[in-house]
mmCIF file of C-alpha atoms in Angstrom:
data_model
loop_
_atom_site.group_PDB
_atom_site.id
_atom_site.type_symbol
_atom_site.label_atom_id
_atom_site.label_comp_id
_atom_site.label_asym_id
_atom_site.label_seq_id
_atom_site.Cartn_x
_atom_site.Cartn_y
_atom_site.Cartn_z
ATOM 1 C CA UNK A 16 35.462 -280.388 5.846
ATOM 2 C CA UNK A 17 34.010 -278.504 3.434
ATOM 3 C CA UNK A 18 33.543 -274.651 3.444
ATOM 4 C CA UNK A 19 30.020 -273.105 1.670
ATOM 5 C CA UNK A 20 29.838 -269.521 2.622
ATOM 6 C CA UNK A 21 27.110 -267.256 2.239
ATOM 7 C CA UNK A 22 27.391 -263.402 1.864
ATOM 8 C CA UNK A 23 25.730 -260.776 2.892
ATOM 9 C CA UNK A 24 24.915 -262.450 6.120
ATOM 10 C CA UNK A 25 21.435 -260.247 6.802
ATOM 11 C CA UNK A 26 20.492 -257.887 4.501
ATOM 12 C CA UNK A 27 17.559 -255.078 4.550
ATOM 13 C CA UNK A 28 16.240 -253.718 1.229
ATOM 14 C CA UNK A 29 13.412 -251.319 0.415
ATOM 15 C CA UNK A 30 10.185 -252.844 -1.361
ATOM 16 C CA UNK A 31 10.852 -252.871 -4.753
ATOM 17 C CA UNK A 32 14.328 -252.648 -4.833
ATOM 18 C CA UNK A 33 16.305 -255.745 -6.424
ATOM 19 C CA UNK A 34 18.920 -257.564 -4.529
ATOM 20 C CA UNK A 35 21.519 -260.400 -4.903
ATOM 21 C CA UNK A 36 23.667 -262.173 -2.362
ATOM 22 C CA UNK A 37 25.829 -264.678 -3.067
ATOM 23 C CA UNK A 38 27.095 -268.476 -2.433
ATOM 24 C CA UNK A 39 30.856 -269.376 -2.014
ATOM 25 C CA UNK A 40 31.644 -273.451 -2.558
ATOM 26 C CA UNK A 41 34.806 -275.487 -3.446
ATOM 27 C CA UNK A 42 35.280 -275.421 -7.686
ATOM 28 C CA UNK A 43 36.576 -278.827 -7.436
ATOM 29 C CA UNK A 44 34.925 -282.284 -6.876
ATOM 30 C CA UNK A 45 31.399 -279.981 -8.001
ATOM 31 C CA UNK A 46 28.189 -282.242 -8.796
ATOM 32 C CA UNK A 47 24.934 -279.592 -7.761
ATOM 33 C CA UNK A 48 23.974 -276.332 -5.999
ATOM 34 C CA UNK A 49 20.603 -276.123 -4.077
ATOM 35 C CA UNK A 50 18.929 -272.708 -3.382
ATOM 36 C CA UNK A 51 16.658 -273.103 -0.416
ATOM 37 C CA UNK A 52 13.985 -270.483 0.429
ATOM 38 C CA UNK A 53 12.579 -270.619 4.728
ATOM 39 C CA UNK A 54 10.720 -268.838 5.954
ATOM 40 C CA UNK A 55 10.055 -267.950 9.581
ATOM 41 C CA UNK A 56 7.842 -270.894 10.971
ATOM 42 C CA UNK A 57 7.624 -272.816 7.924
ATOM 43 C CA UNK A 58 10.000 -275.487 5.919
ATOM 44 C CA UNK A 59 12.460 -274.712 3.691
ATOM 45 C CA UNK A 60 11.366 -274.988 0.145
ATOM 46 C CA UNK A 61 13.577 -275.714 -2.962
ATOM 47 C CA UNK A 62 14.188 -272.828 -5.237
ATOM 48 C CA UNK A 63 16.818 -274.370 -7.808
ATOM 49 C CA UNK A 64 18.780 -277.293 -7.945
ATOM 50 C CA UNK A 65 21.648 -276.389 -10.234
ATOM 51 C CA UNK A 66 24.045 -278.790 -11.851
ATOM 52 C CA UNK A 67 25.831 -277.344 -14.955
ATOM 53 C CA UNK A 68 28.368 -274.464 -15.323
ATOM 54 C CA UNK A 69 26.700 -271.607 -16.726
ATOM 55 C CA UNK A 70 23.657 -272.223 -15.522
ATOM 56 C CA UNK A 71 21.003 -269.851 -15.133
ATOM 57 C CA UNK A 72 17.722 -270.751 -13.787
ATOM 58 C CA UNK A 73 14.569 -268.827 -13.053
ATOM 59 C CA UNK A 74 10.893 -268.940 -10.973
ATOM 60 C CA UNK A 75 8.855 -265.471 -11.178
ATOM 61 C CA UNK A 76 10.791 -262.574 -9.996
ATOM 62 C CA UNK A 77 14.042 -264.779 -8.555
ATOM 63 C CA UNK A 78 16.765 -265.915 -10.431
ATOM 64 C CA UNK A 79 20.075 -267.876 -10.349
ATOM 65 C CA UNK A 80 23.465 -268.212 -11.669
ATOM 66 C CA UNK A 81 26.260 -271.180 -11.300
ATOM 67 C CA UNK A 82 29.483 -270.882 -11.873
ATOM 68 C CA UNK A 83 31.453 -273.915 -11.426
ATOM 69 C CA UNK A 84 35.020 -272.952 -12.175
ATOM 70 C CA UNK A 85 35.512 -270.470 -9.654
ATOM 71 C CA UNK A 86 33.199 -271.680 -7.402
ATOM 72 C CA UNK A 87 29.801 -269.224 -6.901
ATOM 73 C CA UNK A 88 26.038 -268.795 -7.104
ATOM 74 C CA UNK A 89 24.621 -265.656 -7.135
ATOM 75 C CA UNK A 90 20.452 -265.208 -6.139
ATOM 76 C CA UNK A 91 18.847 -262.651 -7.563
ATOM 77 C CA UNK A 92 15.752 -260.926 -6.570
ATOM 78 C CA UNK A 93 13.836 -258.439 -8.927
ATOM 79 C CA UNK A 94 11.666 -255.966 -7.175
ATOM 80 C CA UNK A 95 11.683 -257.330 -3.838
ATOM 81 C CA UNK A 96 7.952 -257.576 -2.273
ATOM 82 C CA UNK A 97 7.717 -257.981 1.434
ATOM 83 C CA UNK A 98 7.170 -261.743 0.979
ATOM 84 C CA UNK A 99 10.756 -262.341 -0.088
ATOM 85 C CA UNK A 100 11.485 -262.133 3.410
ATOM 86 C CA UNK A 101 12.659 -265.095 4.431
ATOM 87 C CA UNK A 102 16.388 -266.925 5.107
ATOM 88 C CA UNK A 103 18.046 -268.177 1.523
ATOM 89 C CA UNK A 104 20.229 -270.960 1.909
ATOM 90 C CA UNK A 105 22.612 -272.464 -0.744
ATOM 91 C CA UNK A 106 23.830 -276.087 -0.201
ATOM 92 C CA UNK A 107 26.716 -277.722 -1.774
ATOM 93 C CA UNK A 108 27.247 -281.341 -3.240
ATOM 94 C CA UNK A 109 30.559 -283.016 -3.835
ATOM 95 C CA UNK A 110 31.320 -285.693 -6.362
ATOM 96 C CA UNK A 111 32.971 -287.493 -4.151
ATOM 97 C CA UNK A 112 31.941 -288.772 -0.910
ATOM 98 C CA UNK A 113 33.306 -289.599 2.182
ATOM 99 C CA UNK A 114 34.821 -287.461 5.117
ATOM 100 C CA UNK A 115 31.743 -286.252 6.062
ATOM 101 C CA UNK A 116 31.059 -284.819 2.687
ATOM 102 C CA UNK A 117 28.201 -287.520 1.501
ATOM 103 C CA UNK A 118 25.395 -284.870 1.683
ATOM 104 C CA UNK A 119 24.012 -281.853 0.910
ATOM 105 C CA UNK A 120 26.786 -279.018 2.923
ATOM 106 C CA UNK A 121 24.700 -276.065 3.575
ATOM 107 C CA UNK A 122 26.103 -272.438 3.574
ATOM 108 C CA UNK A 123 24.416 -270.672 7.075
ATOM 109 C CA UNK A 124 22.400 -268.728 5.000
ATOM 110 C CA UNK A 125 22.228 -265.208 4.121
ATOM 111 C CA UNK A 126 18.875 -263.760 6.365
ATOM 112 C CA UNK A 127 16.660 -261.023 3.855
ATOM 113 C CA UNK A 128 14.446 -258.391 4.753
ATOM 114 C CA UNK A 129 12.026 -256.219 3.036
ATOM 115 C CA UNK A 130 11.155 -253.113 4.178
ATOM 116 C CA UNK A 131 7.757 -251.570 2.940
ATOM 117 C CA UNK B 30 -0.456 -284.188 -2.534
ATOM 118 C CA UNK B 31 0.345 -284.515 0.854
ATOM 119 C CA UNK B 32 3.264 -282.898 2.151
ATOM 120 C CA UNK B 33 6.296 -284.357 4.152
ATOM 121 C CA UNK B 34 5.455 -284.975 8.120
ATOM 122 C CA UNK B 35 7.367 -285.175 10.693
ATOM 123 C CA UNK B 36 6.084 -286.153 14.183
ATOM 124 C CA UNK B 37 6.673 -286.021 16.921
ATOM 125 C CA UNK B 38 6.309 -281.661 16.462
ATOM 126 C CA UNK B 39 8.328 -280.916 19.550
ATOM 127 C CA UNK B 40 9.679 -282.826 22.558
ATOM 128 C CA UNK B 41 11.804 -282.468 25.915
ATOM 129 C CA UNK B 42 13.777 -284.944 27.028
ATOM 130 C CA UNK B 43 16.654 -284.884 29.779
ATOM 131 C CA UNK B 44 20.282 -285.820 29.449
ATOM 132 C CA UNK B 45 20.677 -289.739 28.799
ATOM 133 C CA UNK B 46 17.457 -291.013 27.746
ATOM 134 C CA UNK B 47 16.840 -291.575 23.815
ATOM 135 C CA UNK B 48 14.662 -290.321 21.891
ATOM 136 C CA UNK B 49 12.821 -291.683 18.279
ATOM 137 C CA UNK B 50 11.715 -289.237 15.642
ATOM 138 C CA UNK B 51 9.841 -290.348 12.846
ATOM 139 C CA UNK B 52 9.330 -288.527 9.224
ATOM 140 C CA UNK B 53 7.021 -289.788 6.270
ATOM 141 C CA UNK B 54 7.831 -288.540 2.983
ATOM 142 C CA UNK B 55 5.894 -287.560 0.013
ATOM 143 C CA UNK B 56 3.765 -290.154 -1.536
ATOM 144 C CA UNK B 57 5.593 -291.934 -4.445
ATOM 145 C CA UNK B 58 9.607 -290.131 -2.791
ATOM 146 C CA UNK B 59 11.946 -293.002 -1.803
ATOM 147 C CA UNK B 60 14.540 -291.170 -0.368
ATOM 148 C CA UNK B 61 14.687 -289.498 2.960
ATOM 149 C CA UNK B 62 18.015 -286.927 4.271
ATOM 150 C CA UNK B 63 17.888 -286.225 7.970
ATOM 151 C CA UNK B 64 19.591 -282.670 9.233
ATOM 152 C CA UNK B 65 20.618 -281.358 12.173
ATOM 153 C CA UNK B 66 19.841 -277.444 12.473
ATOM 154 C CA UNK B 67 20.995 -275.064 15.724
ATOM 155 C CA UNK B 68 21.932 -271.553 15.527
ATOM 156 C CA UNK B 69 25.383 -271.802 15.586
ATOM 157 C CA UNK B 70 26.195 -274.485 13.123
ATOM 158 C CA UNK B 71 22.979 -273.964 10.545
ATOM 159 C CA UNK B 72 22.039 -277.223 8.649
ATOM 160 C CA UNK B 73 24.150 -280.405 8.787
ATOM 161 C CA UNK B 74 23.546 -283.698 7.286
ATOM 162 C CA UNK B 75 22.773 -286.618 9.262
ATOM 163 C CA UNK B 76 21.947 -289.562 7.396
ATOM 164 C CA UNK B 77 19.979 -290.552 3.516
ATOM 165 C CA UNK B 78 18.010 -293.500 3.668
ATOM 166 C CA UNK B 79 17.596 -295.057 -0.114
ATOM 167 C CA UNK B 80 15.349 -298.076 -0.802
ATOM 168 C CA UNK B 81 15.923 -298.879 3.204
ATOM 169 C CA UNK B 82 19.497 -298.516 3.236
ATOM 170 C CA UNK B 83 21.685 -296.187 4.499
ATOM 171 C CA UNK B 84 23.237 -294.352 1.309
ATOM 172 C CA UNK B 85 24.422 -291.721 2.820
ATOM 173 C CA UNK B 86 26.082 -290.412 6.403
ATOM 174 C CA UNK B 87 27.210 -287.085 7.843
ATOM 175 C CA UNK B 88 29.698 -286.458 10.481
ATOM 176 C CA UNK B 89 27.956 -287.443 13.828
ATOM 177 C CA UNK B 90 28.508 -289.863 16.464
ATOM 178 C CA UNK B 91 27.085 -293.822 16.524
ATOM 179 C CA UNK B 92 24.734 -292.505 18.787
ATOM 180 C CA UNK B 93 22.509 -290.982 16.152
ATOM 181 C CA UNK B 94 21.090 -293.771 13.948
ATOM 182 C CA UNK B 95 18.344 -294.192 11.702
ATOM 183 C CA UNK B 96 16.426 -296.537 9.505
ATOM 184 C CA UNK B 97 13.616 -296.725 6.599
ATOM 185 C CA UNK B 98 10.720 -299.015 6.285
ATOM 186 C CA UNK B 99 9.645 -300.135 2.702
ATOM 187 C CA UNK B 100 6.916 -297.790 2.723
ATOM 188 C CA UNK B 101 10.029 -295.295 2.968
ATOM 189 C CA UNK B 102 9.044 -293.594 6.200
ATOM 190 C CA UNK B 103 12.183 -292.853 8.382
ATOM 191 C CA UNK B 104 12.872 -292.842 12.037
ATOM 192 C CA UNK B 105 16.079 -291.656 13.371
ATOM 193 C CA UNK B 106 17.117 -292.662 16.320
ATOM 194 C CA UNK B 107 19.677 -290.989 19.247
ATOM 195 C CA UNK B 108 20.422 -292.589 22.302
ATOM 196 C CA UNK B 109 22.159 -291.524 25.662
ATOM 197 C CA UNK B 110 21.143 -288.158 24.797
ATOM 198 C CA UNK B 111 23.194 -285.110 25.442
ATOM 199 C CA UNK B 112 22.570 -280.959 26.098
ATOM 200 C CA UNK B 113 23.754 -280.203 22.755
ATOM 201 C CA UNK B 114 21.612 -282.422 20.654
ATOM 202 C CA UNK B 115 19.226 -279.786 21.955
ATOM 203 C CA UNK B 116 18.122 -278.841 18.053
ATOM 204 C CA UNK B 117 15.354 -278.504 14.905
ATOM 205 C CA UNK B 118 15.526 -281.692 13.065
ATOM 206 C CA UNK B 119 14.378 -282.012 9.375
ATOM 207 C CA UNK B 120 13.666 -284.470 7.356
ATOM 208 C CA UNK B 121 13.230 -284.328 3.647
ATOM 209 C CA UNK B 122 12.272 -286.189 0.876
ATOM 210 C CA UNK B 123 12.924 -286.390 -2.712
ATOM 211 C CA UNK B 124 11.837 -288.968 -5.616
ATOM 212 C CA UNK B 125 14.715 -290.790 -5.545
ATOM 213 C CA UNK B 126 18.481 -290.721 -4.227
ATOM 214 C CA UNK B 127 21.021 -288.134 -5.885
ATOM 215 C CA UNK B 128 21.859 -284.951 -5.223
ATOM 216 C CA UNK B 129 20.630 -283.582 -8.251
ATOM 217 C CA UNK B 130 17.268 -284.111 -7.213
ATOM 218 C CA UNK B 131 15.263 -281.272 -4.949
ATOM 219 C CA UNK B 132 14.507 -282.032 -1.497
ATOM 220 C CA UNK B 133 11.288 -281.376 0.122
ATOM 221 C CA UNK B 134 11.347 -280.571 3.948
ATOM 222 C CA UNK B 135 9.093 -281.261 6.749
ATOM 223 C CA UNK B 136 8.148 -278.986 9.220
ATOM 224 C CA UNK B 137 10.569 -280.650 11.545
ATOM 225 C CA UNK B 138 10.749 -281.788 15.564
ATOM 226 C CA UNK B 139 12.076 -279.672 17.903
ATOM 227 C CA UNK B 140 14.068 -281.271 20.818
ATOM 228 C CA UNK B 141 15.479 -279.852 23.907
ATOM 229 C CA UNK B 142 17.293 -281.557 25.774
ATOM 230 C CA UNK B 143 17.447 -281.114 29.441
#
């Protein structure tokens, strides 16, 4: 089974402050890291899909990093605006399949809040 | 473009009957991932369909099955229903199988089961 952990699990941060949480996954057997944006009462749309060590990736104000070696992602978000709110979710894919591993393994998400 | 849908957008059942969801993907995507999502557990991977096979297939008992049509809409399937499959499920698209591609969701269907 394999183990994708998220951190902070909630997290409440002032307009305009920046923020980063991060995503936990098994360094070996790596082959990509999703980022997942969902909001309340819509469906969860792609941010990054991440594939190399070193990566760094970026859309407007968010940003990503990989590091394969030792296993993390961190999100970053410059000067958070209230629409940031949502849940970020990281998902993990294995090289190898089999034992239940054949798909995307989410992390449960790390839930964000902006305060005005 | 249209997006993915996913229909139907909610339905109750009771414990033993089965139930059919169906999902059509993005024009032009061949590939469609089913999840499971409940509160406790978060997102977990059913099933990818590829091309109408199964490529793919999470950790979940025979009772949850699915198939793809050559147009490359999905149904999954689960029969003899229980409480807990009481959940959101998704189903998302992408252009074409691999996990280095991005996934587009659907709004999803929510079941209860009773």
């Amino acid at each position: 089974i394999l183990n994708v952990e998220q951190s902070p699990q909630s997290l409440h941060v002032q307009e305009g402050d920046s923020t980063n949480f991060t995503c936990s996954f098994p360094s070996s057997n790596f082959y990509a890291l999703h980022w997942y944006r969902w909001e309340t009462a819509k469906s969860p749309e792609a941010l990054f899909v991440m594939t190399l060590n070193g990566d760094e990736k970026k859309k407007g104000r968010i940003s990503a990093t990989l590091n394969t070696k030792e296993g993390y992602s961190y999100l970053y978000i410059k000067g958070s605006q209230p629409e940031d709110s949502a849940t970020y979710l990281c998902a993990f894919k294995g090289m190898y399949s089999g034992g239940g591993a054949d798909g995307l393994t989410f992390g449960k998400g790390t839930h964000l809040i902006i305060q005005p | 473009k249209a997006g993915v849908t996913q229909t139907p957008r909610y339905l109750i059942k009771t414990r033993g009957q089965q139930v059919t969801l169906s999902c059509s993907p993005i024009s032009g995507h061949r590939s469609v991932s089913w999840y499971q999502q409940t509160p406790g557990q978060g997102l977990q991977f059913l099933f990818e369909y590829f091309s109408e096979t199964q490529r793919n297939k999470g950790n979940f008992p025979g009772r949850f099955s699915g198939r793809q049509f050559s147009n490359s809409r999905s149904e999954m399937n689960v029969s003899t229903l229980e409480l807990g499959d009481s959940a959101l499920y998704l189903c998302a698209s992408s252009l074409v199988q691999g996990a280095n591609n991005e996934q587009f969701f659907g709004p999803g269907t929510r079941l209860t089961v009773l």
